[in-house]
Coordinates of C-alpha atoms (C1' of nucleotides) in Angstrom, one line a residue:
Chain A
M12 CA 14.0 204.6 32.2
P13 CA 16.0 202.0 34.1
E14 CA 16.6 198.6 32.5
P15 CA 14.3 196.0 34.0
P16 CA 16.4 193.4 35.9
I17 CA 16.9 190.2 34.1
L18 CA 14.7 187.4 35.4
F19 CA 15.0 183.7 34.7
E20 CA 12.6 180.8 35.3
P21 CA 12.0 179.5 37.9
E22 CA 11.6 183.1 39.2
D23 CA 11.1 182.3 42.9
Q24 CA 14.3 180.2 43.1
F25 CA 16.2 182.7 41.0
L26 CA 15.2 185.5 43.4
I27 CA 15.8 183.5 46.6
R28 CA 19.3 182.6 45.4
Q29 CA 20.0 186.3 44.7
Q30 CA 18.9 187.1 48.3
K31 CA 21.4 184.5 49.5
L32 CA 24.0 186.1 47.2
E33 CA 23.4 189.4 49.0
E34 CA 23.8 187.8 52.4
I35 CA 27.0 186.1 51.3
R36 CA 28.4 189.5 50.3
R37 CA 27.3 191.1 53.6
L38 CA 29.2 188.4 55.4
G39 CA 32.3 189.6 53.5
Y40 CA 32.7 186.8 50.9
D41 CA 33.1 187.4 47.2
P42 CA 30.7 185.0 45.5
Y43 CA 32.7 185.1 42.2
P44 CA 36.4 185.2 43.2
R45 CA 39.3 185.2 40.7
H46 CA 41.0 181.9 41.3
F47 CA 41.5 178.9 43.6
D48 CA 44.8 177.0 44.0
A49 CA 43.8 173.4 44.4
S50 CA 46.3 170.8 45.5
H51 CA 44.4 168.0 43.8
T52 CA 41.4 167.5 41.5
V53 CA 38.5 165.4 42.7
P54 CA 39.4 162.5 40.3
E55 CA 43.0 162.6 41.6
I56 CA 41.9 162.4 45.2
V57 CA 39.4 159.6 44.4
Q58 CA 42.0 157.6 42.5
Q59 CA 44.9 158.3 44.9
F60 CA 43.1 157.7 48.2
S61 CA 40.4 155.2 47.5
P62 CA 42.7 152.3 48.5
A63 CA 43.7 154.0 51.8
S64 CA 42.2 152.5 55.0
A65 CA 40.6 154.7 57.6
Q66 CA 43.5 154.1 59.9
T67 CA 46.1 155.1 57.3
L68 CA 44.1 158.3 56.6
E69 CA 43.8 159.0 60.3
T70 CA 47.5 158.8 60.9
E71 CA 48.6 160.6 57.7
K72 CA 46.1 163.5 58.2
R73 CA 46.5 164.2 54.5
R74 CA 45.7 167.8 53.7
V75 CA 44.1 168.7 50.4
R76 CA 42.6 171.7 48.6
V77 CA 40.0 170.8 46.0
A78 CA 37.3 172.4 44.0
G79 CA 34.0 171.1 42.6
R80 CA 30.3 171.6 42.0
I81 CA 27.9 170.7 44.8
R82 CA 25.4 168.1 43.6
S83 CA 24.0 167.1 46.9
I84 CA 23.7 168.6 50.4
R85 CA 22.5 166.9 53.5
F86 CA 22.2 169.3 56.5
H87 CA 22.3 167.8 59.9
G88 CA 21.7 170.6 62.4
K89 CA 25.2 172.0 63.1
T90 CA 26.9 169.8 60.6
G91 CA 26.3 168.8 57.0
F92 CA 27.6 166.8 54.1
A93 CA 28.0 167.9 50.5
D94 CA 29.0 166.0 47.4
L95 CA 31.6 167.7 45.3
H96 CA 31.6 166.7 41.7
A97 CA 34.4 167.5 39.2
G98 CA 34.8 165.7 35.9
P99 CA 33.4 162.2 36.3
A100 CA 34.3 161.9 39.9
R101 CA 32.5 162.7 43.2
L102 CA 34.0 163.4 46.7
Q103 CA 32.0 163.7 49.9
A104 CA 32.8 166.7 52.1
Y105 CA 31.9 167.0 55.8
F106 CA 31.3 170.4 57.4
R107 CA 31.0 171.1 61.1
R108 CA 30.2 174.4 62.7
D109 CA 32.7 173.7 65.5
R110 CA 35.5 173.2 62.9
L111 CA 34.6 176.0 60.4
G112 CA 33.5 178.7 62.9
E113 CA 30.3 180.7 62.9
Q114 CA 30.9 182.8 59.8
A115 CA 32.1 180.0 57.5
Y116 CA 29.4 177.7 58.7
R117 CA 26.8 180.4 57.8
L118 CA 28.3 180.5 54.4
F119 CA 27.9 176.7 54.2
E120 CA 24.3 177.0 55.1
L121 CA 23.8 179.5 52.3
L122 CA 25.1 177.1 49.7
D123 CA 22.8 175.6 47.1
L124 CA 22.9 172.7 44.8
G125 CA 24.9 173.7 41.8
D126 CA 27.3 176.1 43.6
I127 CA 30.9 175.7 42.9
I128 CA 33.1 175.7 45.9
G129 CA 36.7 175.2 47.1
A130 CA 37.4 173.3 50.3
E131 CA 40.5 172.6 52.3
G132 CA 40.8 170.0 55.0
T133 CA 42.0 166.5 55.8
L134 CA 41.0 163.2 54.3
G135 CA 39.4 160.5 56.3
R136 CA 36.6 158.0 56.3
T137 CA 33.1 158.3 57.9
K138 CA 31.7 155.5 59.9
T139 CA 30.1 154.1 56.8
G140 CA 33.7 153.9 55.4
E141 CA 33.3 156.6 52.7
L142 CA 36.3 158.6 51.7
T143 CA 35.4 162.1 53.0
L144 CA 37.1 165.5 53.1
F145 CA 36.7 166.9 56.6
V146 CA 36.6 170.6 55.7
E147 CA 38.3 173.3 57.7
Q148 CA 38.2 176.1 55.1
L149 CA 35.4 176.8 52.7
T150 CA 35.6 179.1 49.7
L151 CA 32.7 179.9 47.5
L152 CA 34.0 180.0 43.9
A153 CA 30.8 180.6 42.0
K154 CA 27.2 181.0 43.2
A155 CA 24.6 179.3 41.0
L156 CA 21.4 181.3 40.7
L157 CA 19.4 178.6 39.0
P158 CA 18.7 175.1 40.2
L159 CA 20.0 172.0 38.6
P160 CA 17.5 169.5 37.2
E161 CA 16.0 166.9 39.6
K162 CA 18.5 164.4 40.8
W163 CA 16.7 161.1 40.3
H164 CA 15.5 161.3 36.7
G165 CA 18.0 164.0 35.8
L166 CA 17.3 165.8 32.6
A167 CA 15.3 163.5 30.4
G168 CA 13.6 165.9 28.0
I169 CA 15.4 165.4 24.8
E170 CA 14.8 168.9 23.6
Q171 CA 16.1 170.5 26.8
R172 CA 19.1 168.2 26.8
Y173 CA 20.2 169.6 23.4
R174 CA 19.2 173.2 24.1
Q175 CA 21.0 173.3 27.4
R176 CA 23.7 170.8 26.8
Y177 CA 25.7 172.2 29.8
L178 CA 22.9 170.8 32.1
D179 CA 23.0 167.5 30.2
L180 CA 26.7 167.3 30.8
I181 CA 26.4 168.1 34.5
V182 CA 23.6 165.8 35.2
N183 CA 23.7 162.9 32.8
Q184 CA 26.5 160.4 33.3
G185 CA 27.6 159.1 29.9
V186 CA 27.2 162.2 27.9
R187 CA 30.7 163.2 28.7
E188 CA 31.9 159.8 27.7
I189 CA 30.2 160.0 24.3
F190 CA 32.2 163.1 23.5
Q191 CA 35.4 161.6 25.0
T192 CA 34.9 158.7 22.6
R193 CA 34.4 161.1 19.8
A194 CA 37.6 162.9 20.6
R195 CA 39.6 159.6 20.9
L196 CA 38.1 158.5 17.6
I197 CA 39.3 161.6 15.8
R198 CA 42.7 161.3 17.5
F199 CA 43.0 157.7 16.3
L200 CA 42.2 158.7 12.7
R201 CA 44.7 161.5 12.8
D202 CA 47.4 159.2 14.2
F203 CA 46.6 156.5 11.6
L204 CA 46.8 158.9 8.7
E205 CA 49.9 160.8 10.0
A206 CA 51.7 157.4 10.4
R207 CA 51.1 156.8 6.7
G208 CA 52.4 160.2 5.6
F209 CA 49.2 162.1 5.2
L210 CA 49.3 165.9 5.8
E211 CA 46.5 167.6 7.5
V212 CA 45.2 170.7 5.7
E213 CA 42.3 173.1 5.9
T214 CA 40.5 174.2 2.8
P215 CA 37.8 176.8 2.3
M216 CA 34.4 176.5 4.0
M217 CA 33.1 179.4 2.0
Q218 CA 33.2 178.6 -1.7
P219 CA 32.1 180.4 -4.8
I220 CA 31.0 177.1 -6.3
A221 CA 29.6 174.4 -4.0
G222 CA 31.2 171.3 -5.4
G223 CA 32.3 167.8 -4.5
A224 CA 29.0 166.3 -3.7
A225 CA 25.3 166.3 -4.6
A226 CA 23.5 168.4 -2.1
R227 CA 21.7 171.7 -1.7
P228 CA 24.1 174.3 -0.2
F229 CA 23.7 177.2 2.2
R230 CA 24.2 180.6 0.7
T231 CA 26.0 183.6 2.2
H232 CA 27.4 186.9 1.0
H233 CA 30.7 188.7 1.4
N234 CA 30.1 192.4 1.5
A235 CA 33.4 193.9 0.6
L236 CA 33.7 191.8 -2.5
D237 CA 30.0 191.9 -3.1
L238 CA 30.3 188.2 -3.6
D239 CA 27.8 185.4 -3.1
L240 CA 29.4 182.4 -1.5
Y241 CA 28.3 178.9 -0.5
L242 CA 29.1 177.0 2.7
R243 CA 30.9 174.0 1.4
I244 CA 29.1 170.7 0.9
A245 CA 32.4 168.9 0.6
P246 CA 36.1 169.8 0.5
E247 CA 36.8 167.4 -2.3
L248 CA 37.7 169.7 -5.2
Y249 CA 40.1 171.7 -3.1
L250 CA 41.8 168.7 -1.7
K251 CA 42.4 167.3 -5.2
R252 CA 43.9 170.6 -6.2
L253 CA 46.4 170.1 -3.4
V254 CA 47.3 166.7 -4.9
V255 CA 47.8 168.4 -8.2
G256 CA 50.2 170.7 -6.3
G257 CA 52.2 167.7 -5.1
L258 CA 50.7 167.1 -1.7
D259 CA 50.4 163.5 -2.5
R260 CA 48.7 162.5 0.7
V261 CA 46.3 165.0 2.3
Y262 CA 43.4 164.9 4.7
E263 CA 41.0 167.2 6.3
I264 CA 38.7 166.7 9.3
N265 CA 36.2 169.5 9.3
R266 CA 32.6 170.5 8.9
N267 CA 30.4 170.2 5.8
F268 CA 27.1 172.0 5.4
R269 CA 24.1 170.6 3.5
N270 CA 20.8 172.4 3.3
E271 CA 18.7 169.4 3.8
G272 CA 16.3 167.9 6.2
L273 CA 17.0 166.8 9.8
S274 CA 16.8 163.2 10.7
V275 CA 18.3 160.7 13.1
R276 CA 21.2 160.3 10.7
N277 CA 21.4 163.9 9.3
N278 CA 22.4 167.2 10.8
P279 CA 22.9 170.2 8.4
E280 CA 26.4 170.7 9.7
F281 CA 28.4 167.5 10.1
T282 CA 32.0 166.5 10.4
M283 CA 33.7 164.6 7.6
L284 CA 37.1 163.1 7.3
E285 CA 38.2 163.3 3.7
F286 CA 41.6 162.0 2.5
Y287 CA 43.4 161.6 -0.8
Q288 CA 46.2 159.3 -1.7
A289 CA 48.1 159.7 -4.9
Y290 CA 49.1 156.6 -6.9
A291 CA 46.4 154.5 -5.3
D292 CA 43.0 153.3 -6.7
Y293 CA 39.8 152.4 -4.9
R294 CA 41.0 148.9 -4.3
A295 CA 43.9 150.2 -2.2
L296 CA 41.4 152.3 -0.2
M297 CA 39.2 149.3 0.4
D298 CA 42.1 147.6 2.2
L299 CA 43.0 150.8 4.0
S300 CA 39.4 151.4 5.1
E301 CA 39.1 147.9 6.6
E302 CA 42.4 148.3 8.4
M303 CA 41.6 151.8 9.6
L304 CA 38.1 151.0 10.9
T305 CA 38.9 147.7 12.4
G306 CA 41.9 149.3 14.1
L307 CA 39.7 152.1 15.4
V308 CA 37.1 149.7 16.8
E309 CA 39.8 147.6 18.4
T310 CA 41.7 150.6 19.9
L311 CA 38.6 152.2 21.3
T312 CA 36.7 149.1 22.6
G313 CA 39.5 146.6 23.1
S314 CA 37.7 144.2 20.8
K315 CA 36.9 143.8 17.1
Q316 CA 33.3 143.3 18.0
L317 CA 31.0 146.0 19.2
T318 CA 27.3 146.1 20.0
Y319 CA 25.2 148.5 18.1
Q320 CA 21.4 148.7 18.8
D321 CA 21.4 145.2 20.4
Q322 CA 23.3 143.6 17.5
V323 CA 26.9 142.5 17.4
V324 CA 28.9 144.1 14.6
D325 CA 32.0 142.1 13.9
F326 CA 34.9 144.0 12.4
S327 CA 37.1 140.9 12.1
R328 CA 34.9 139.9 9.1
W329 CA 34.3 142.3 6.3
Q330 CA 32.3 141.5 3.3
R331 CA 32.7 143.1 -0.1
L332 CA 29.9 143.0 -2.7
S333 CA 29.2 144.8 -5.9
L334 CA 26.1 146.9 -5.8
R335 CA 24.4 144.5 -8.2
E336 CA 25.5 141.5 -6.2
A337 CA 24.2 143.0 -3.0
V338 CA 20.8 143.6 -4.6
C339 CA 20.6 140.0 -5.6
E340 CA 22.0 138.6 -2.4
Y341 CA 19.6 140.6 -0.2
W342 CA 16.6 140.2 -2.6
L343 CA 13.3 139.8 -0.8
A344 CA 10.6 139.5 -3.4
G345 CA 10.7 135.9 -4.4
K346 CA 13.3 134.3 -6.6
A347 CA 16.5 136.4 -6.6
P348 CA 17.7 137.9 -9.9
R349 CA 21.2 137.6 -11.3
P350 CA 23.6 140.6 -11.2
A351 CA 23.7 140.7 -15.0
D352 CA 19.9 141.4 -15.0
L353 CA 20.6 144.7 -13.3
A354 CA 22.8 145.8 -16.1
Q355 CA 19.9 146.0 -18.5
A356 CA 17.6 149.0 -18.1
E357 CA 14.4 147.1 -19.0
K358 CA 15.1 144.1 -16.8
A359 CA 16.2 146.4 -13.9
R360 CA 13.0 148.4 -14.1
R361 CA 10.9 145.3 -14.2
L362 CA 12.7 144.0 -11.1
A363 CA 12.2 147.3 -9.3
A364 CA 8.4 147.0 -10.1
E365 CA 8.5 143.4 -8.8
H366 CA 10.2 144.6 -5.6
D367 CA 7.7 147.4 -5.1
R368 CA 4.7 145.1 -5.5
W369 CA 6.2 142.9 -2.8
A370 CA 7.3 145.9 -0.6
V371 CA 3.8 147.4 -0.6
N372 CA 2.6 144.3 1.3
H373 CA 5.7 144.3 3.6
P374 CA 6.2 147.9 4.5
D375 CA 8.1 147.0 7.7
Q376 CA 10.7 145.1 5.8
A377 CA 11.6 147.2 2.8
R378 CA 11.0 150.5 1.2
L379 CA 9.8 151.2 -2.3
A380 CA 12.3 151.6 -5.0
S381 CA 9.9 153.9 -7.0
V382 CA 12.0 153.7 -10.1
P383 CA 10.7 156.0 -12.9
H384 CA 9.7 154.5 -16.2
S385 CA 12.5 156.2 -18.1
A386 CA 15.2 155.2 -15.6
S387 CA 18.5 153.8 -16.8
A388 CA 19.9 150.5 -15.5
A389 CA 22.2 152.5 -13.3
V390 CA 19.5 154.5 -11.6
A391 CA 17.2 151.5 -11.2
S392 CA 19.9 149.4 -9.6
Q393 CA 21.0 152.2 -7.3
Q394 CA 17.4 152.8 -6.1
L395 CA 16.9 149.1 -5.7
F396 CA 20.0 149.0 -3.6
E397 CA 18.7 151.6 -1.3
A398 CA 15.3 150.0 -1.0
V399 CA 16.4 146.4 -0.6
V400 CA 19.9 146.4 0.9
E401 CA 21.1 149.6 2.6
R402 CA 19.5 149.5 6.0
R403 CA 20.1 145.8 6.3
L404 CA 23.9 146.1 6.0
F405 CA 24.6 145.6 9.7
Q406 CA 27.9 143.7 9.4
P407 CA 30.9 145.7 8.1
T408 CA 30.5 145.8 4.3
L409 CA 32.0 147.5 1.3
I410 CA 29.7 148.0 -1.6
Y411 CA 31.5 148.7 -4.9
D412 CA 30.9 149.6 -8.5
F413 CA 28.3 152.4 -8.4
P414 CA 26.8 153.7 -11.6
T415 CA 29.0 156.2 -13.3
E416 CA 26.1 158.6 -14.0
I417 CA 25.7 159.2 -10.3
S418 CA 29.4 159.5 -9.7
P419 CA 30.5 162.5 -11.7
L420 CA 33.9 162.8 -10.1
A421 CA 34.8 159.1 -10.1
K422 CA 36.8 157.2 -12.7
R423 CA 35.0 154.7 -14.9
R424 CA 35.8 151.0 -14.8
D425 CA 37.9 149.9 -17.8
D426 CA 35.8 146.9 -18.6
D427 CA 32.4 148.6 -18.0
P428 CA 32.2 152.3 -18.4
A429 CA 28.6 152.3 -17.0
L430 CA 30.2 151.5 -13.6
A431 CA 32.5 153.8 -11.6
E432 CA 35.4 152.7 -9.4
R433 CA 33.6 153.7 -6.3
F434 CA 32.6 152.0 -3.0
E435 CA 30.7 152.9 0.1
I436 CA 31.3 151.7 3.6
F437 CA 28.4 150.3 5.7
A438 CA 28.2 149.0 9.3
G439 CA 25.4 149.0 11.8
G440 CA 22.9 149.9 9.1
L441 CA 24.7 153.2 8.7
E442 CA 26.4 154.6 5.6
L443 CA 29.8 155.5 7.0
G444 CA 31.9 156.4 4.0
N445 CA 32.2 156.9 0.3
A446 CA 35.4 156.5 -1.8
F447 CA 36.5 156.3 -5.3
S448 CA 39.3 156.3 -7.8
E449 CA 39.4 160.0 -8.8
L450 CA 38.6 161.0 -12.3
N451 CA 41.8 162.7 -13.5
D452 CA 41.1 163.1 -17.2
P453 CA 40.4 166.8 -17.5
L454 CA 38.5 166.5 -20.8
E455 CA 36.3 163.7 -19.5
Q456 CA 35.7 165.7 -16.3
Y457 CA 34.6 168.6 -18.4
Q458 CA 32.1 166.4 -20.2
R459 CA 30.8 165.0 -17.0
F460 CA 30.2 168.5 -15.6
R461 CA 28.3 169.3 -18.8
Q462 CA 26.1 166.3 -18.3
Q463 CA 25.5 167.4 -14.7
L464 CA 24.6 170.9 -16.0
Q465 CA 21.9 169.4 -18.2
Q466 CA 20.4 167.6 -15.2
R467 CA 20.5 170.8 -13.4
E468 CA 18.6 172.5 -16.2
R469 CA 16.0 169.7 -15.9
G470 CA 15.5 170.8 -12.3
D471 CA 17.9 168.7 -10.4
E472 CA 19.1 171.1 -7.8
E473 CA 21.7 168.7 -6.5
A474 CA 23.4 168.1 -9.8
H475 CA 27.0 169.2 -9.7
Q476 CA 27.9 172.8 -10.8
M477 CA 30.5 173.4 -13.4
D478 CA 33.9 174.2 -11.9
Q479 CA 36.1 175.3 -14.7
D480 CA 39.0 176.2 -12.4
Y481 CA 39.0 172.6 -11.1
V482 CA 39.1 171.3 -14.7
R483 CA 42.0 173.6 -15.3
A484 CA 43.8 172.2 -12.3
L485 CA 43.2 168.7 -13.7
A486 CA 44.7 169.9 -17.0
Y487 CA 48.0 170.5 -15.2
G488 CA 48.0 166.8 -14.3
L489 CA 46.4 165.0 -11.3
P490 CA 48.3 161.7 -10.6
P491 CA 46.2 158.6 -10.4
T492 CA 44.5 159.2 -7.0
A493 CA 41.9 157.6 -4.7
G494 CA 40.0 159.6 -2.2
E495 CA 37.6 158.8 0.6
G496 CA 35.2 160.6 2.9
I497 CA 34.1 159.2 6.3
G498 CA 31.3 160.6 8.4
I499 CA 32.7 161.2 11.8
D500 CA 29.3 161.7 13.4
R501 CA 27.9 158.4 12.2
L502 CA 31.1 156.6 13.1
T503 CA 30.8 158.1 16.6
M504 CA 27.2 156.9 16.7
L505 CA 28.4 153.4 16.0
L506 CA 31.1 153.4 18.6
T507 CA 28.9 155.0 21.3
N508 CA 25.8 152.9 20.5
T509 CA 23.6 155.9 19.9
R510 CA 20.6 156.0 17.7
S511 CA 20.5 159.7 16.8
I512 CA 23.2 161.9 15.3
R513 CA 22.1 164.5 17.8
E514 CA 23.5 162.5 20.6
V515 CA 27.0 162.8 19.2
I516 CA 26.9 166.5 18.2
L517 CA 27.2 168.8 21.2
F518 CA 24.9 171.5 19.9
P519 CA 22.7 170.0 17.1
L520 CA 20.6 172.4 15.1
L521 CA 17.2 173.1 16.7
R522 CA 14.6 175.6 15.8
P523 CA 15.2 178.7 18.1
L524 CA 12.7 179.1 20.9
R525 CA 12.1 182.8 20.2
P526 CA 12.5 185.0 17.2
E527 CA 16.1 186.2 16.8
G528 CA 17.1 189.2 18.9
S529 CA 14.3 189.0 21.4
G530 CA 16.9 188.1 24.1
P531 CA 17.5 185.0 26.2
A532 CA 14.9 185.6 28.9
E533 CA 11.4 186.8 29.6
P534 CA 11.5 190.5 30.3
G535 CA 10.7 191.7 33.8
T536 CA 7.0 192.1 34.5
Q537 CA 7.1 195.9 34.9
Chain B
rG12 C1' 6.8 167.9 2.7
rA13 C1' 3.4 163.5 4.8
rG14 C1' 1.7 160.2 8.8
rC15 C1' 1.6 158.9 14.0
rC16 C1' 2.5 160.3 19.1
rC17 C1' 3.4 164.1 22.8
rG18 C1' 2.9 169.2 25.4
rU19 C1' 0.0 169.4 33.2
rA20 C1' 4.6 172.8 39.2
rG21 C1' 11.7 174.3 38.3
rC22 C1' 12.6 168.6 37.0
rU23 C1' 10.3 163.5 36.3
rC24 C1' 5.4 162.2 35.8
rA25 C1' 0.0 160.8 37.3
rG26 C1' -4.8 162.8 36.4
rC27 C1' -10.3 156.9 34.7
rC28 C1' -16.7 158.0 31.4
rG29 C1' -16.3 165.9 31.0
rG30 C1' -17.6 167.6 37.5
rU31 C1' -12.9 171.3 43.5
rA32 C1' -5.3 170.6 40.0
rG33 C1' -2.0 165.8 42.2
rA34 C1' 2.8 162.8 43.7
rG35 C1' 8.1 162.4 44.3
rC36 C1' 12.4 165.4 43.9
rA37 C1' 13.7 170.6 44.1
rU38 C1' 12.4 175.4 46.9
rC39 C1' 11.1 177.9 51.8
rU40 C1' 10.4 177.6 57.6
rG41 C1' 11.5 174.7 62.1
rC42 C1' 14.2 170.4 64.5
rC43 C1' 18.5 167.3 64.0
rU44 C1' 26.9 166.9 65.2
rU45 C1' 28.7 160.7 60.5
rU46 C1' 24.6 161.4 56.3
rU47 C1' 24.5 159.7 51.3
rA48 C1' 17.5 158.9 46.9
rA49 C1' 19.3 161.3 55.2
rG50 C1' 15.0 161.8 58.4
rC51 C1' 10.8 164.3 61.0
rA52 C1' 7.0 168.5 61.1
rG53 C1' 4.9 172.3 58.2
rA54 C1' 4.5 175.9 53.9
rG55 C1' 4.7 178.1 49.1
rG56 C1' 4.6 177.1 44.0
rG57 C1' -0.1 176.1 38.0
rU58 C1' -2.0 180.9 31.5
rC59 C1' -2.9 172.3 32.4
rC60 C1' 1.4 175.1 25.0
rU61 C1' -1.8 179.1 22.4
rG62 C1' -6.5 180.5 20.2
rG63 C1' -11.3 179.2 18.9
rG64 C1' -15.6 175.7 19.4
rU65 C1' -19.1 172.0 21.8
rU66 C1' -21.2 171.9 26.9
rC67 C1' -24.7 174.0 32.7
rG68 C1' -19.4 172.8 33.2
rA69 C1' -13.2 171.4 29.4
rG70 C1' -6.5 169.5 31.7
rU71 C1' -10.0 165.8 29.6
rC72 C1' -14.1 166.2 23.6
rC73 C1' -13.7 168.9 18.4
rC74 C1' -10.9 172.4 15.1
rA75 C1' -6.7 175.5 14.0
rG76 C1' -2.0 177.1 15.3
rC77 C1' 2.9 176.7 17.9
rG78 C1' 6.8 173.5 19.8
rG79 C1' 9.0 168.7 20.3
rG80 C1' 9.7 163.3 19.3
rC81 C1' 9.4 159.1 16.0
rU82 C1' 8.6 157.1 11.1
rC83 C1' 8.6 158.0 5.9
rA84 C1' 10.1 161.2 1.9
rC85 C1' 14.6 164.2 0.7
rC86 C1' 19.8 163.3 1.7
rA87 C1' 23.3 160.1 -5.8

RNA sequence: GAGCCCGUAGCUCAGCCGGUAGAGCAUCUGCCUUUUAAGCAGAGGGUCCUGGGUUCGAGUCCCAGCGGGCUCACCA
């Protein structure tokens, strides 16, 4: 039984274009040739010859060979215009039957929007003054069998933009720029860290114990070793092992995987910069973070201010607040409490209840803290912070001194062991980063893991797993070290003024259209 | 997981109080040797997401499902 031919929607256009493909072959042209030697790219031509006057071009008769995708064709009887797009640039090409000859002009007539062609000819200007390639030789480089999206509105369906990102990139101006910004951002961070003696490393993505953060992991399995593995939720514990090994300044920019819900701010795989600096504490990283992020914004935008979601975010002015101070400063429900009130469990819980009573009547301004009756001061203040403050941190802000009990890998403060030497970075209402002085006392780390295990037994799936080998590494001596993680995707959102993390990830996770293995297309009808 | 909104031609969308399925672009045919959202004349293209229900009659109303978006929850 012969295989049915593959058939894509829209069927009529797919079939019509295949008929054209056959005619092109009958004319003796290869619709998918091997190569094309261009003399210039389209952007080069546009850049180089845009200033040239019609007269200059007329006398120079500059010959070029150039390739691009056809995005517009305007037939005019025995002539026609086509717009060649390559990269961000567009070049108009003019075709005449009397210049090309019968056969090549027939090839031109068989072209469709989306075809990729090479053209050779001389540059000039039309009577409207537009820089135009007057084509003498036409080469088909790839026949497109499916039509591009409509030219006015382009591809606006969000779902299709993500599912067929290649169409999004062809049609929508600006998508390319988002990913160029993303690349420049990563390059800046690499340069910044390399200049300060950090070494880039790669650590396992598949880990027998998913450590370094509180999150549900993805599971996988290695057959030969019959070994269950997790996709990493963070590289933290491996990077600190490297610091034990004497790599005093290390960083990694790579993917983390967290088996959690999708949202405008969350994708299950996301890119994190994580770096560790020996002989530094979290205060040193506060300075470094401000310098790094301000430098990033200035390098990429030319200014220390940027606009995010219609608000100016000013990186020339950072504020630093303790978590408790922030709750008091941003307090909404009547008279603001004092930071000391949040240090006491009973008072903190009462404040949370007070906030919730207010928030119920102002659902557009704040979320509920929903603090359980048994909550510690730490948990209550943390949840109050998220309810009252977090989304309103639009200006660049460092929030420090998080509760120790939710920071199992961070060093305690000397003067207040309930607080950890930890801070988070906020801007544009986004949580961008998290940093702390690393706990390097192996015995205390062991005890902290034990506490996490107890929480796990009480049903907290995100409590940290015991990692004895990590404790052993600490037992060989980790110097005083501070470490930081920065979410690259969210940072890109901030710098590209995008609301959804899916705009800055080329292929964000979507539910597949069909069950796996059923093939990419509708089967043929017979 | 919950709430709200959406699903109509390849694309972007309209479709009123339930009464013959629409537009622009794209496609096809013809004309057109400097156009550029080219133009002119004509043509084809629909499982109105799916399945039930109400009704003489459903794109429209009701229920369920599927898919998507947004918000919330989760994400220390």
